Amino acid sequence: MSYLREYFDLYRYFSKKNARARQITFYAEGAMYYRYFRGYIQYILNHSDRDLCYISSEATDPIFKDKNSRIKKFYAKSTFPDLAQHIDARALIYTLDDLNQFLIKRSTNPKTEHIFTFHAVSSTTMVHRKGAFDFYDTIFCIGAYQQEEIRAREVKYSLPAKNLVAVGYPYLDD
């Protein structure tokens, strides 16, 4: 049954009906990550008329109980690694580090902005693997220490500069 749901949701995600909402897509590896996205989602809903998409790899994700019709919800567990490479969103927001280094790769769409947001107030060098953020275009930083660490890595390894946005920690704000 799970595979049927995934393929049905895959079809719905790429449908013309969801083309505009698909421009802002969140991806959660599991149910626990919704709490880290909630602040961003609420900001978008409260400050724009945009719909958005939320893909989760866990069927019990609380997002599936949310009744807001402006949030288009999709389930993709085994299909997500393939789906990720074809997403045509303008903004694809993850809490997943190591993008492009293991199973989940960047979208091949050159217009897709890959955005990372932290789910912990940790150092980028003490907790994460080397290169954990190298394939992101934008990083929502909790504090100046993360910006400093990322900039130092960019200089040390001659990496392209990322767009670093100071957002604080919405989860703590809640």
PDB file of C-alpha atoms in Angstrom:
ATOM      1  CA  MET A   1       0.000   0.000   0.000  1.00  0.00           C
ATOM      2  CA  SER A   2       2.873   2.341   0.817  1.00  0.00           C
ATOM      3  CA  TYR A   3       4.285   2.115  -2.722  1.00  0.00           C
ATOM      4  CA  LEU A   4       0.903   2.983  -4.204  1.00  0.00           C
ATOM      5  CA  ARG A   5       0.649   6.034  -1.997  1.00  0.00           C
ATOM      6  CA  GLU A   6       4.147   7.129  -2.960  1.00  0.00           C
ATOM      7  CA  TYR A   7       3.514   6.842  -6.680  1.00  0.00           C
ATOM      8  CA  PHE A   8       0.145   8.544  -6.403  1.00  0.00           C
ATOM      9  CA  ASP A   9       1.740  11.399  -4.451  1.00  0.00           C
ATOM     10  CA  LEU A  10       4.601  11.584  -6.960  1.00  0.00           C
ATOM     11  CA  TYR A  11       2.038  12.023  -9.729  1.00  0.00           C
ATOM     12  CA  ARG A  12       0.178  14.693  -7.721  1.00  0.00           C
ATOM     13  CA  TYR A  13       3.397  16.554  -6.884  1.00  0.00           C
ATOM     14  CA  PHE A  14       4.342  16.970 -10.546  1.00  0.00           C
ATOM     15  CA  SER A  15       0.796  17.736 -11.716  1.00  0.00           C
ATOM     16  CA  LYS A  16       0.037  21.083 -13.358  1.00  0.00           C
ATOM     17  CA  LYS A  17      -2.400  21.761 -10.543  1.00  0.00           C
ATOM     18  CA  ASN A  18       0.512  21.975  -8.071  1.00  0.00           C
ATOM     19  CA  ALA A  19       2.999  23.782 -10.334  1.00  0.00           C
ATOM     20  CA  ARG A  20       2.794  27.113  -8.481  1.00  0.00           C
ATOM     21  CA  ALA A  21       2.818  25.529  -4.999  1.00  0.00           C
ATOM     22  CA  ARG A  22       5.783  23.380  -6.034  1.00  0.00           C
ATOM     23  CA  GLN A  23       7.951  26.505  -6.343  1.00  0.00           C
ATOM     24  CA  ILE A  24       8.474  26.362  -2.568  1.00  0.00           C
ATOM     25  CA  THR A  25       9.092  22.791  -1.467  1.00  0.00           C
ATOM     26  CA  PHE A  26      10.122  21.500   1.941  1.00  0.00           C
ATOM     27  CA  TYR A  27      11.530  18.014   2.412  1.00  0.00           C
ATOM     28  CA  ALA A  28      11.478  16.224   5.770  1.00  0.00           C
ATOM     29  CA  GLU A  29      13.320  12.962   6.312  1.00  0.00           C
ATOM     30  CA  GLY A  30      10.940  12.078   9.122  1.00  0.00           C
ATOM     31  CA  ALA A  31       8.080  13.212  11.341  1.00  0.00           C
ATOM     32  CA  MET A  32      10.306  14.980  13.852  1.00  0.00           C
ATOM     33  CA  TYR A  33      11.525  17.567  11.350  1.00  0.00           C
ATOM     34  CA  TYR A  34       8.193  19.347  10.938  1.00  0.00           C
ATOM     35  CA  ARG A  35       8.867  21.224  14.195  1.00  0.00           C
ATOM     36  CA  TYR A  36      11.961  22.817  12.617  1.00  0.00           C
ATOM     37  CA  PHE A  37      10.109  23.862   9.451  1.00  0.00           C
ATOM     38  CA  ARG A  38       6.945  25.109  11.162  1.00  0.00           C
ATOM     39  CA  GLY A  39       8.244  28.664  11.737  1.00  0.00           C
ATOM     40  CA  TYR A  40       9.275  29.084   8.104  1.00  0.00           C
ATOM     41  CA  ILE A  41       6.002  27.635   6.838  1.00  0.00           C
ATOM     42  CA  GLN A  42       3.935  29.902   9.060  1.00  0.00           C
ATOM     43  CA  TYR A  43       5.948  32.938   7.960  1.00  0.00           C
ATOM     44  CA  ILE A  44       5.308  32.156   4.288  1.00  0.00           C
ATOM     45  CA  LEU A  45       1.608  31.549   4.875  1.00  0.00           C
ATOM     46  CA  ASN A  46       1.198  34.695   6.993  1.00  0.00           C
ATOM     47  CA  HIS A  47       3.202  37.040   4.753  1.00  0.00           C
ATOM     48  CA  SER A  48       2.264  35.933   1.243  1.00  0.00           C
ATOM     49  CA  ASP A  49      -0.494  34.399  -0.802  1.00  0.00           C
ATOM     50  CA  ARG A  50       1.788  31.513  -1.834  1.00  0.00           C
ATOM     51  CA  ASP A  51       0.884  27.865  -1.475  1.00  0.00           C
ATOM     52  CA  LEU A  52       3.751  25.487  -0.796  1.00  0.00           C
ATOM     53  CA  CYS A  53       4.610  21.807  -0.958  1.00  0.00           C
ATOM     54  CA  TYR A  54       5.813  19.609   1.858  1.00  0.00           C
ATOM     55  CA  ILE A  55       7.271  16.181   1.151  1.00  0.00           C
ATOM     56  CA  SER A  56       7.860  13.780   4.026  1.00  0.00           C
ATOM     57  CA  SER A  57       9.478  10.368   4.091  1.00  0.00           C
ATOM     58  CA  GLU A  58       7.424   9.323   7.097  1.00  0.00           C
ATOM     59  CA  ALA A  59       3.730   8.513   6.804  1.00  0.00           C
ATOM     60  CA  THR A  60       3.087   9.570  10.415  1.00  0.00           C
ATOM     61  CA  ASP A  61       4.446  13.096   9.892  1.00  0.00           C
ATOM     62  CA  PRO A  62       2.174  15.621  11.681  1.00  0.00           C
ATOM     63  CA  ILE A  63       1.975  17.656   8.463  1.00  0.00           C
ATOM     64  CA  PHE A  64      -0.488  15.109   7.097  1.00  0.00           C
ATOM     65  CA  LYS A  65      -2.964  16.101   9.828  1.00  0.00           C
ATOM     66  CA  ASP A  66      -2.638  19.816   9.072  1.00  0.00           C
ATOM     67  CA  LYS A  67      -5.879  21.035   7.473  1.00  0.00           C
ATOM     68  CA  ASN A  68      -4.390  24.123   5.800  1.00  0.00           C
ATOM     69  CA  SER A  69      -5.274  23.836   2.104  1.00  0.00           C
ATOM     70  CA  ARG A  70      -2.331  26.062   1.138  1.00  0.00           C
ATOM     71  CA  ILE A  71       0.099  23.312   2.190  1.00  0.00           C
ATOM     72  CA  LYS A  72       0.201  20.546  -0.413  1.00  0.00           C
ATOM     73  CA  LYS A  73       1.385  17.393   1.327  1.00  0.00           C
ATOM     74  CA  PHE A  74       3.152  14.408  -0.238  1.00  0.00           C
ATOM     75  CA  TYR A  75       4.646  11.155   0.970  1.00  0.00           C
ATOM     76  CA  ALA A  76       7.867   9.910  -0.637  1.00  0.00           C
ATOM     77  CA  LYS A  77      10.158   7.466   1.107  1.00  0.00           C
ATOM     78  CA  SER A  78      11.746   5.046  -1.349  1.00  0.00           C
ATOM     79  CA  THR A  79      11.001   7.324  -4.313  1.00  0.00           C
ATOM     80  CA  PHE A  80      12.508  10.504  -2.865  1.00  0.00           C
ATOM     81  CA  PRO A  81      16.132  10.022  -4.008  1.00  0.00           C
ATOM     82  CA  ASP A  82      14.922   9.843  -7.633  1.00  0.00           C
ATOM     83  CA  LEU A  83      12.312  12.549  -7.118  1.00  0.00           C
ATOM     84  CA  ALA A  84      14.884  14.962  -5.653  1.00  0.00           C
ATOM     85  CA  GLN A  85      16.901  15.047  -8.860  1.00  0.00           C
ATOM     86  CA  HIS A  86      13.850  16.139 -10.878  1.00  0.00           C
ATOM     87  CA  ILE A  87      12.298  18.718  -8.585  1.00  0.00           C
ATOM     88  CA  ASP A  88      11.701  21.977 -10.406  1.00  0.00           C
ATOM     89  CA  ALA A  89      11.071  24.128  -7.319  1.00  0.00           C
ATOM     90  CA  ARG A  90      12.557  27.608  -7.067  1.00  0.00           C
ATOM     91  CA  ALA A  91      13.295  26.948  -3.378  1.00  0.00           C
ATOM     92  CA  LEU A  92      13.938  23.429  -2.063  1.00  0.00           C
ATOM     93  CA  ILE A  93      14.384  23.538   1.709  1.00  0.00           C
ATOM     94  CA  TYR A  94      16.060  20.723   3.636  1.00  0.00           C
ATOM     95  CA  THR A  95      17.316  19.948   7.137  1.00  0.00           C
ATOM     96  CA  LEU A  96      19.423  17.236   5.494  1.00  0.00           C
ATOM     97  CA  ASP A  97      23.183  17.705   5.582  1.00  0.00           C
ATOM     98  CA  ASP A  98      25.498  15.914   3.143  1.00  0.00           C
ATOM     99  CA  LEU A  99      23.376  16.752   0.104  1.00  0.00           C
ATOM    100  CA  ASN A 100      24.898  15.278  -3.044  1.00  0.00           C
ATOM    101  CA  GLN A 101      27.369  13.160  -1.064  1.00  0.00           C
ATOM    102  CA  PHE A 102      25.258  10.083  -0.446  1.00  0.00           C
ATOM    103  CA  LEU A 103      21.848   8.920  -1.673  1.00  0.00           C
ATOM    104  CA  ILE A 104      20.055  12.258  -2.100  1.00  0.00           C
ATOM    105  CA  LYS A 105      21.429  14.429  -4.896  1.00  0.00           C
ATOM    106  CA  ARG A 106      20.776  18.001  -5.971  1.00  0.00           C
ATOM    107  CA  SER A 107      18.026  18.681  -8.451  1.00  0.00           C
ATOM    108  CA  THR A 108      19.319  18.890 -12.006  1.00  0.00           C
ATOM    109  CA  ASN A 109      17.158  21.980 -12.543  1.00  0.00           C
ATOM    110  CA  PRO A 110      19.557  24.964 -12.618  1.00  0.00           C
ATOM    111  CA  LYS A 111      16.820  27.297 -11.295  1.00  0.00           C
ATOM    112  CA  THR A 112      16.378  25.321  -8.077  1.00  0.00           C
ATOM    113  CA  GLU A 113      17.851  27.033  -5.027  1.00  0.00           C
ATOM    114  CA  HIS A 114      18.927  24.385  -2.510  1.00  0.00           C
ATOM    115  CA  ILE A 115      18.444  25.746   1.006  1.00  0.00           C
ATOM    116  CA  PHE A 116      19.653  24.187   4.238  1.00  0.00           C
ATOM    117  CA  THR A 117      18.186  25.005   7.628  1.00  0.00           C
ATOM    118  CA  PHE A 118      19.623  23.715  10.873  1.00  0.00           C
ATOM    119  CA  HIS A 119      17.659  21.549  13.266  1.00  0.00           C
ATOM    120  CA  ALA A 120      20.211  21.988  16.040  1.00  0.00           C
ATOM    121  CA  VAL A 121      22.216  24.928  17.379  1.00  0.00           C
ATOM    122  CA  SER A 122      25.473  23.163  16.632  1.00  0.00           C
ATOM    123  CA  SER A 123      28.783  24.080  15.120  1.00  0.00           C
ATOM    124  CA  THR A 124      29.143  23.324  11.417  1.00  0.00           C
ATOM    125  CA  THR A 125      32.615  21.877  12.000  1.00  0.00           C
ATOM    126  CA  MET A 126      32.276  19.991  15.283  1.00  0.00           C
ATOM    127  CA  VAL A 127      29.135  17.951  14.571  1.00  0.00           C
ATOM    128  CA  HIS A 128      28.792  17.590  10.799  1.00  0.00           C
ATOM    129  CA  ARG A 129      30.941  15.731   8.263  1.00  0.00           C
ATOM    130  CA  LYS A 130      33.469  17.573   6.160  1.00  0.00           C
ATOM    131  CA  GLY A 131      31.623  18.993   3.160  1.00  0.00           C
ATOM    132  CA  ALA A 132      28.176  18.593   4.742  1.00  0.00           C
ATOM    133  CA  PHE A 133      26.993  21.944   3.319  1.00  0.00           C
ATOM    134  CA  ASP A 134      29.156  22.266   0.199  1.00  0.00           C
ATOM    135  CA  PHE A 135      26.328  21.550  -2.236  1.00  0.00           C
ATOM    136  CA  TYR A 136      23.831  24.033  -0.848  1.00  0.00           C
ATOM    137  CA  ASP A 137      23.264  27.441  -2.409  1.00  0.00           C
ATOM    138  CA  THR A 138      21.787  29.084   0.680  1.00  0.00           C
ATOM    139  CA  ILE A 139      22.101  28.301   4.364  1.00  0.00           C
ATOM    140  CA  PHE A 140      19.750  29.653   7.018  1.00  0.00           C
ATOM    141  CA  CYS A 141      22.154  30.256   9.902  1.00  0.00           C
ATOM    142  CA  ILE A 142      21.202  30.281  13.554  1.00  0.00           C
ATOM    143  CA  GLY A 143      24.102  32.456  14.647  1.00  0.00           C
ATOM    144  CA  ALA A 144      27.188  34.349  13.527  1.00  0.00           C
ATOM    145  CA  TYR A 145      29.405  31.427  14.578  1.00  0.00           C
ATOM    146  CA  GLN A 146      27.906  29.288  11.785  1.00  0.00           C
ATOM    147  CA  GLN A 147      28.415  32.047   9.232  1.00  0.00           C
ATOM    148  CA  GLU A 148      32.057  32.433  10.296  1.00  0.00           C
ATOM    149  CA  GLU A 149      32.714  28.685  10.108  1.00  0.00           C
ATOM    150  CA  ILE A 150      31.119  28.356   6.665  1.00  0.00           C
ATOM    151  CA  ARG A 151      32.998  31.380   5.280  1.00  0.00           C
ATOM    152  CA  ALA A 152      36.297  30.031   6.648  1.00  0.00           C
ATOM    153  CA  ARG A 153      35.670  26.684   4.930  1.00  0.00           C
ATOM    154  CA  GLU A 154      34.830  28.428   1.646  1.00  0.00           C
ATOM    155  CA  VAL A 155      38.134  30.290   1.766  1.00  0.00           C
ATOM    156  CA  LYS A 156      40.202  27.293   2.861  1.00  0.00           C
ATOM    157  CA  TYR A 157      38.848  24.993   0.124  1.00  0.00           C
ATOM    158  CA  SER A 158      38.208  27.636  -2.595  1.00  0.00           C
ATOM    159  CA  LEU A 159      34.473  26.915  -2.572  1.00  0.00           C
ATOM    160  CA  PRO A 160      31.879  29.199  -4.122  1.00  0.00           C
ATOM    161  CA  ALA A 161      30.355  31.594  -1.609  1.00  0.00           C
ATOM    162  CA  LYS A 162      26.974  30.593  -0.313  1.00  0.00           C
ATOM    163  CA  ASN A 163      24.120  32.906   0.502  1.00  0.00           C
ATOM    164  CA  LEU A 164      24.151  32.909   4.302  1.00  0.00           C
ATOM    165  CA  VAL A 165      20.961  34.215   5.885  1.00  0.00           C
ATOM    166  CA  ALA A 166      20.799  35.014   9.594  1.00  0.00           C
ATOM    167  CA  VAL A 167      17.414  33.645  10.654  1.00  0.00           C
ATOM    168  CA  GLY A 168      17.922  32.708  14.277  1.00  0.00           C
ATOM    169  CA  TYR A 169      16.273  29.514  15.478  1.00  0.00           C
ATOM    170  CA  PRO A 170      12.515  29.432  14.778  1.00  0.00           C
ATOM    171  CA  TYR A 171      12.106  26.215  16.781  1.00  0.00           C
ATOM    172  CA  LEU A 172      13.329  28.009  19.913  1.00  0.00           C
ATOM    173  CA  ASP A 173      11.105  30.986  19.101  1.00  0.00           C
ATOM    174  CA  ASP A 174       8.084  28.663  19.225  1.00  0.00           C
TER     175      ASP A 174
END
